[in-house]
Amino acid sequence: MRRKTSLVTIAIIAIITLFSACSKLLPPMINPEDGLCGPVGDLSNAQAIYFAQGNDQFFNIRTAATGLGPYFVSNSCGSCHTSDNRGHPFTILTRFGQTDSTGNKFLDEGGPQLQNNCLPGYLAQQIPAGATSSKLIAPITAGVGFLEAVPDSEILAMVAANANNPDGVRGHPNYNTIPSYVTPFANAIPGPDGKYICRFGRKASTYSLLQQVTLAYNHDMGITSAYMPFEPYNYLDQTTLPVAASVPDVDNDDLNSVVFYVTCLQTPIQRNATDSTVIYGGQVFNKIGCQTCHKDTLTTGYSVIQDLSYQAFSPFTDLLVHDMGPGLDDGYTEGDAKTSEWRTAPLWGLGLAPGVQGGNTYLLHDGRAHSIEQAIQMHGGEAAVSANRFNNLSQSDRNALLTFLKSL
């Protein structure tokens, strides 16, 4: 009897230890008061129902029975975009095979994205020899509908405003070819060679939220749709390109409900905006030149969703790609962006990031920066002057700036 009791005690201790270890590794659920899952404004009843459908699909865990794989990165949208915020290194993406604007040279070897997970009986993909690659943490999804609604004319105006910037900040749109299933927006301003200004993704290579969601279903989860009917190609398992799926894994209604869901997500709301230190920190932010790229105010154009139309909002981005110097050169690119160029990351929701990253901080495109201060100091290229100004701030001014950034 004593031996049996001892074994039970050991089992209980083991379970407690395992739970404690996992709780330190896995990101905890975000406080609902800080969540970013609500919709904009007042949706109609029909829109609210469609938003709820998209919410369900966004957080739906996919299995082999519901189309997952056979090659994939993760099994749901929500696993990469916890609480509609930034991602975590557990679900990091790897892109490979393209070093310049001439295109990806490894499409016949599984490019452009590594599917590092697979269903039983298949071989996980590997990066082919000779291919440069880049690791990417999922960006924040809250507020992206507002970014989509910014007119091309406003983006080009920000380019013109940088023409004589004394700090050497320039920036340019990422013009890229859009797929046939994507219709250009009514206010689109075409660029050279029939390309269009793109704005989503770490290098701003994706045109619209429809394209972004379609790519995520296919590349991240191996789920086919009417827009992308082919499963991701894995040269380790097959020697010919796959044929189109006879029945897509996700139908258009469910996929478009996810597009509607992310389009209607509210913007992150700044906290403690009237605090004197936060206000002063914002002034320091402007003084050292951060606002040149991290624009505090953009304005949307017309949108079929009323609460997205002609709205001023504060994403702290200019949607342009900027040369960030050799320290952030990843040897990989998409569209017109060079290997050292990155889209200005929106700063909204920055202070909430540790809540979805296991209490830690993983910033910049691959999570290499483990604090806001470190992320700033890793800025080079066009941002080097502002980074140097940050380093030369008094400790009180630096603390105020960081307090401001944590309020976003």
XYZ file of C-alpha atoms in Angstrom:
408
model
C 0.000 0.000 0.000
C 2.834 2.332 0.885
C 4.568 1.592 -2.450
C 1.320 2.296 -4.371
C 0.880 5.626 -2.590
C 4.466 6.535 -3.392
C 3.934 5.865 -7.103
C 0.811 8.047 -7.132
C 2.720 10.853 -5.436
C 5.525 10.616 -7.977
C 3.015 10.723 -10.835
C 1.341 13.833 -9.428
C 4.695 15.568 -8.991
C 5.656 14.670 -12.580
C 2.419 16.132 -13.966
C 2.861 19.346 -11.969
C 6.476 19.634 -13.145
C 5.515 19.072 -16.785
C 2.701 21.634 -16.592
C 5.047 24.169 -14.992
C 7.690 23.632 -17.691
C 5.154 24.006 -20.505
C 3.686 27.147 -18.966
C 7.106 28.763 -19.197
C 7.484 27.800 -22.869
C 4.023 28.311 -24.304
C 2.599 31.842 -24.700
C -0.255 32.338 -22.215
C -3.652 33.577 -23.318
C -3.779 37.353 -23.436
C -5.886 39.221 -20.895
C -9.297 39.697 -22.579
C -9.190 43.382 -21.609
C -6.118 43.752 -23.795
C -7.408 41.575 -26.643
C -7.546 42.825 -30.214
C -10.330 40.609 -31.511
C -13.236 43.067 -31.681
C -14.683 44.458 -34.922
C -14.650 48.074 -36.023
C -17.646 50.294 -35.358
C -21.186 49.059 -35.745
C -21.474 46.223 -38.237
C -24.862 45.292 -39.642
C -26.411 42.033 -38.426
C -25.330 40.260 -41.606
C -21.792 41.657 -41.315
C -21.559 40.677 -37.641
C -22.558 37.105 -38.517
C -19.960 36.981 -41.306
C -17.330 38.446 -38.953
C -18.132 35.701 -36.422
C -17.824 33.072 -39.151
C -14.419 34.460 -40.100
C -13.376 34.508 -36.444
C -14.275 30.820 -36.140
C -12.346 29.950 -39.294
C -9.337 32.052 -38.223
C -8.943 30.145 -34.965
C -10.148 26.777 -36.299
C -7.571 24.020 -35.738
C -7.107 22.166 -39.002
C -6.423 18.428 -39.239
C -5.764 16.053 -42.110
C -9.505 15.451 -42.258
C -10.156 19.164 -42.810
C -7.408 19.748 -45.377
C -4.228 20.270 -43.375
C -1.022 19.435 -45.207
C 0.454 17.162 -46.178
C 3.130 19.848 -45.769
C 2.559 22.795 -43.468
C 3.998 25.230 -40.927
C 1.108 25.434 -38.487
C -2.481 24.256 -38.186
C -4.457 27.486 -37.794
C -4.253 31.201 -38.508
C -4.602 31.956 -34.803
C -1.604 29.841 -33.854
C 0.683 32.335 -35.628
C -1.336 35.470 -34.799
C -2.196 34.934 -31.145
C -5.022 37.263 -30.109
C -4.546 38.986 -33.490
C -1.163 40.282 -32.374
C 2.402 39.389 -33.303
C 3.719 35.869 -33.665
C 6.120 33.794 -31.587
C 9.318 31.960 -32.618
C 7.443 28.659 -32.152
C 5.593 29.355 -35.399
C 8.307 31.190 -37.311
C 8.151 31.101 -41.117
C 11.100 30.490 -43.428
C 11.190 31.860 -46.963
C 13.955 30.879 -49.365
C 15.206 31.024 -52.908
C 15.091 34.652 -54.053
C 17.916 37.169 -53.895
C 16.716 39.891 -56.265
C 13.739 41.137 -58.277
C 14.295 38.620 -61.091
C 12.261 36.016 -59.214
C 12.591 32.877 -57.145
C 15.051 30.365 -58.575
C 13.928 27.465 -56.353
C 10.229 27.084 -57.163
C 10.925 23.592 -58.525
C 12.553 22.690 -55.209
C 9.784 23.774 -52.889
C 10.157 27.580 -52.854
C 9.228 30.155 -51.783
C 8.279 28.906 -48.300
C 9.599 26.085 -46.178
C 6.961 23.676 -44.872
C 8.887 22.272 -41.923
C 6.020 20.071 -40.666
C 4.198 17.231 -42.406
C 1.584 14.559 -41.909
C 2.680 10.997 -41.048
C 4.132 9.197 -44.040
C 5.564 12.335 -45.641
C 8.974 14.013 -45.446
C 9.285 17.497 -43.993
C 10.745 19.944 -46.470
C 14.349 21.089 -46.290
C 16.021 24.197 -47.651
C 17.809 23.221 -50.900
C 21.551 23.669 -51.144
C 22.519 27.107 -52.398
C 19.259 28.840 -51.444
C 19.363 31.909 -49.244
C 16.640 32.010 -46.615
C 14.992 34.323 -44.132
C 13.096 33.571 -40.923
C 9.983 35.672 -40.354
C 7.753 36.060 -37.314
C 4.103 36.687 -38.142
C 3.171 40.401 -37.975
C 0.190 41.829 -36.101
C -3.194 41.367 -37.790
C -5.262 43.889 -35.824
C -6.048 46.989 -37.879
C -4.877 45.608 -41.226
C -8.131 46.599 -42.917
C -7.199 50.225 -42.313
C -3.794 49.676 -43.915
C -5.452 48.144 -46.965
C -7.724 51.184 -47.287
C -4.856 53.710 -47.470
C -4.846 55.082 -51.049
C -1.787 54.598 -53.225
C -1.676 58.376 -53.627
C -0.970 58.825 -49.903
C 1.824 56.240 -50.028
C 3.429 58.007 -53.001
C 3.089 61.356 -51.227
C 5.191 59.990 -48.373
C 7.849 58.971 -50.881
C 7.929 62.508 -52.276
C 8.137 64.002 -48.786
C 11.398 62.095 -48.172
C 13.131 63.374 -51.305
C 15.311 65.833 -49.380
C 15.250 64.286 -45.923
C 18.489 65.412 -44.199
C 18.841 62.119 -42.282
C 19.057 60.127 -45.502
C 15.629 58.526 -45.101
C 14.111 57.712 -48.476
C 11.932 54.610 -48.772
C 9.912 53.387 -51.745
C 6.848 51.254 -52.403
C 7.320 47.589 -53.176
C 5.904 47.135 -56.647
C 5.053 43.505 -57.284
C 3.068 41.398 -59.731
C -0.366 40.457 -58.423
C -2.040 37.078 -59.106
C -4.958 36.725 -61.498
C -7.506 36.160 -58.734
C -6.760 39.597 -57.211
C -8.537 42.641 -58.628
C -6.672 45.971 -58.293
C -8.374 48.514 -56.048
C -10.346 51.308 -57.674
C -7.829 53.929 -56.497
C -4.762 51.869 -57.490
C -1.917 53.643 -59.274
C -0.128 51.048 -61.457
C 3.634 51.030 -61.497
C 6.185 49.852 -64.036
C 5.645 46.618 -65.988
C 2.052 46.296 -64.829
C 3.039 45.880 -61.190
C 1.149 47.377 -58.245
C 2.026 48.924 -54.889
C 1.937 46.186 -52.272
C 1.791 46.696 -48.515
C 1.496 43.437 -46.561
C 4.204 41.118 -45.298
C 7.579 41.927 -43.793
C 8.835 43.214 -47.152
C 5.453 44.585 -48.308
C 5.288 42.066 -51.150
C 1.596 41.142 -50.878
C -1.075 43.323 -52.452
C -4.328 42.686 -50.603
C -5.806 40.848 -47.652
C -7.443 38.384 -50.035
C -4.015 37.487 -51.398
C -2.521 37.392 -47.908
C -5.174 35.031 -46.546
C -5.030 32.801 -49.639
C -1.246 32.533 -49.369
C -1.451 31.787 -45.642
C -3.933 28.974 -46.175
C -1.769 27.436 -48.885
C 1.812 28.075 -47.751
C 1.299 27.973 -43.994
C -1.261 25.160 -43.711
C -1.085 23.342 -47.047
C -4.768 24.072 -47.655
C -5.952 24.426 -51.237
C -8.605 26.866 -52.424
C -10.189 27.883 -55.705
C -7.603 30.695 -55.806
C -4.601 28.422 -55.131
C -5.653 24.864 -56.033
C -2.178 23.298 -55.791
C -0.725 21.936 -52.570
C 2.778 23.170 -51.646
C 5.439 21.358 -53.637
C 8.054 19.260 -51.853
C 10.856 18.032 -54.070
C 11.882 15.445 -51.438
C 8.614 13.552 -51.884
C 7.750 14.046 -55.540
C 9.383 14.690 -58.866
C 6.497 16.338 -60.693
C 4.339 19.274 -59.774
C 1.042 18.234 -58.158
C -2.219 18.424 -60.055
C -4.916 20.821 -58.918
C -7.179 19.533 -56.160
C -10.540 18.387 -57.559
C -12.312 19.803 -54.485
C -10.596 22.683 -52.616
C -9.843 22.125 -48.941
C -11.513 25.445 -48.067
C -14.449 26.900 -49.977
C -14.644 30.512 -51.081
C -17.250 31.465 -48.497
C -15.132 30.347 -45.542
C -11.932 31.823 -46.998
C -13.599 35.152 -47.741
C -15.107 35.222 -44.255
C -11.541 35.192 -42.906
C -10.688 38.047 -45.266
C -13.715 39.936 -43.924
C -12.733 39.120 -40.342
C -9.190 40.515 -40.602
C -10.424 43.485 -42.659
C -12.842 44.476 -39.896
C -10.512 44.013 -36.934
C -10.289 47.111 -34.790
C -7.044 49.015 -34.435
C -5.033 48.649 -31.217
C -5.840 51.459 -28.810
C -3.072 53.374 -27.086
C -3.103 53.060 -23.308
C -2.292 55.845 -20.827
C -2.317 58.363 -23.655
C -2.789 61.308 -21.263
C 0.064 60.311 -18.945
C 2.673 63.072 -18.851
C 5.597 60.673 -19.365
C 3.854 59.048 -22.345
C 3.204 62.465 -23.886
C 6.796 63.560 -23.388
C 8.070 60.227 -24.726
C 6.065 60.851 -27.895
C 7.783 64.204 -28.264
C 11.185 62.520 -27.928
C 10.069 59.955 -30.538
C 9.415 62.787 -32.992
C 12.524 64.744 -32.008
C 14.973 61.963 -32.890
C 13.259 61.346 -36.225
C 11.397 58.070 -35.668
C 8.178 59.567 -37.050
C 9.791 59.983 -40.483
C 9.110 56.292 -41.143
C 6.785 55.371 -38.278
C 4.027 57.813 -39.275
C 1.651 58.428 -36.399
C -1.272 59.303 -38.667
C -2.506 57.916 -41.972
C -5.912 58.399 -43.602
C -7.984 55.819 -45.420
C -9.870 56.368 -48.648
C -13.232 54.943 -49.578
C -14.151 51.484 -48.294
C -17.324 49.431 -48.675
C -17.115 49.035 -44.896
C -18.377 52.370 -43.615
C -16.204 52.514 -40.505
C -13.064 52.088 -42.609
C -13.878 54.961 -44.988
C -12.013 58.253 -44.724
C -10.674 57.518 -41.250
C -7.555 58.988 -39.652
C -5.737 56.306 -37.662
C -2.379 55.774 -35.962
C -0.445 52.712 -37.166
C 3.076 54.208 -36.903
C 4.143 53.033 -40.364
C 4.508 54.549 -43.830
C 3.991 51.208 -45.644
C 7.250 51.818 -47.526
C 10.319 49.606 -47.617
C 13.563 51.113 -46.350
C 17.190 50.029 -46.470
C 17.970 48.951 -42.908
C 21.673 48.327 -43.447
C 23.909 45.247 -43.592
C 23.026 44.131 -40.067
C 19.465 43.344 -41.190
C 20.353 42.041 -44.651
C 18.834 38.543 -44.837
C 19.894 37.654 -48.378
C 16.275 37.146 -49.398
C 13.778 39.425 -51.030
C 10.357 39.649 -52.632
C 9.100 41.991 -55.341
C 11.148 45.160 -55.711
C 12.519 45.082 -52.161
C 16.244 44.472 -51.850
C 17.735 42.027 -49.381
C 18.393 44.727 -46.772
C 15.030 46.458 -47.251
C 12.052 45.996 -44.958
C 8.591 47.466 -44.682
C 8.289 49.889 -41.776
C 6.678 47.731 -39.114
C 3.496 49.199 -37.581
C 4.151 49.930 -33.921
C 0.562 49.704 -32.715
C 0.030 46.891 -30.241
C 3.755 46.929 -29.414
C 3.189 47.184 -25.667
C 0.868 44.152 -25.780
C 3.401 41.941 -27.557
C 4.890 40.287 -24.423
C 1.382 39.164 -23.495
C 1.284 36.907 -26.556
C 4.987 36.038 -26.629
C 5.183 34.106 -23.373
C 6.091 37.164 -21.328
C 9.182 37.725 -23.448
C 9.833 40.067 -26.368
C 10.693 39.022 -29.927
C 10.931 42.032 -32.242
C 12.178 42.807 -35.757
C 11.403 40.477 -38.638
C 12.863 37.343 -37.063
C 12.473 38.068 -33.357
C 16.190 38.645 -32.818
C 15.593 41.749 -30.669
C 14.543 40.869 -27.120
C 13.622 44.369 -26.035
C 12.353 47.556 -27.642
C 15.656 49.230 -26.841
C 17.601 46.476 -28.581
C 15.345 46.672 -31.642
C 16.020 50.398 -31.975
C 19.765 49.908 -31.635
C 19.743 47.291 -34.422
C 18.324 49.837 -36.874
C 20.893 50.712 -39.521
C 20.942 52.095 -43.041
C 18.319 54.819 -43.442
C 17.476 54.565 -39.721
C 21.065 54.847 -38.461
C 20.844 58.564 -37.660
C 17.756 58.124 -35.501
C 19.275 55.084 -33.793
C 22.392 57.109 -32.952
C 20.226 59.884 -31.539
C 18.490 57.327 -29.346
C 21.837 56.098 -28.042
C 22.812 59.686 -27.173
C 19.630 60.452 -25.235
C 19.776 61.062 -21.498
C 18.551 58.119 -19.467
C 15.386 59.979 -18.487
C 14.548 60.829 -22.110
C 15.283 57.262 -23.182
C 13.008 55.890 -20.475
C 10.244 58.296 -21.488
C 10.509 57.200 -25.117
C 10.316 53.539 -24.121
C 7.314 54.268 -21.907
C 5.609 55.898 -24.887
C 6.336 52.927 -27.150
C 5.008 50.492 -24.540
C 1.766 52.473 -24.422
C 1.058 51.740 -28.097
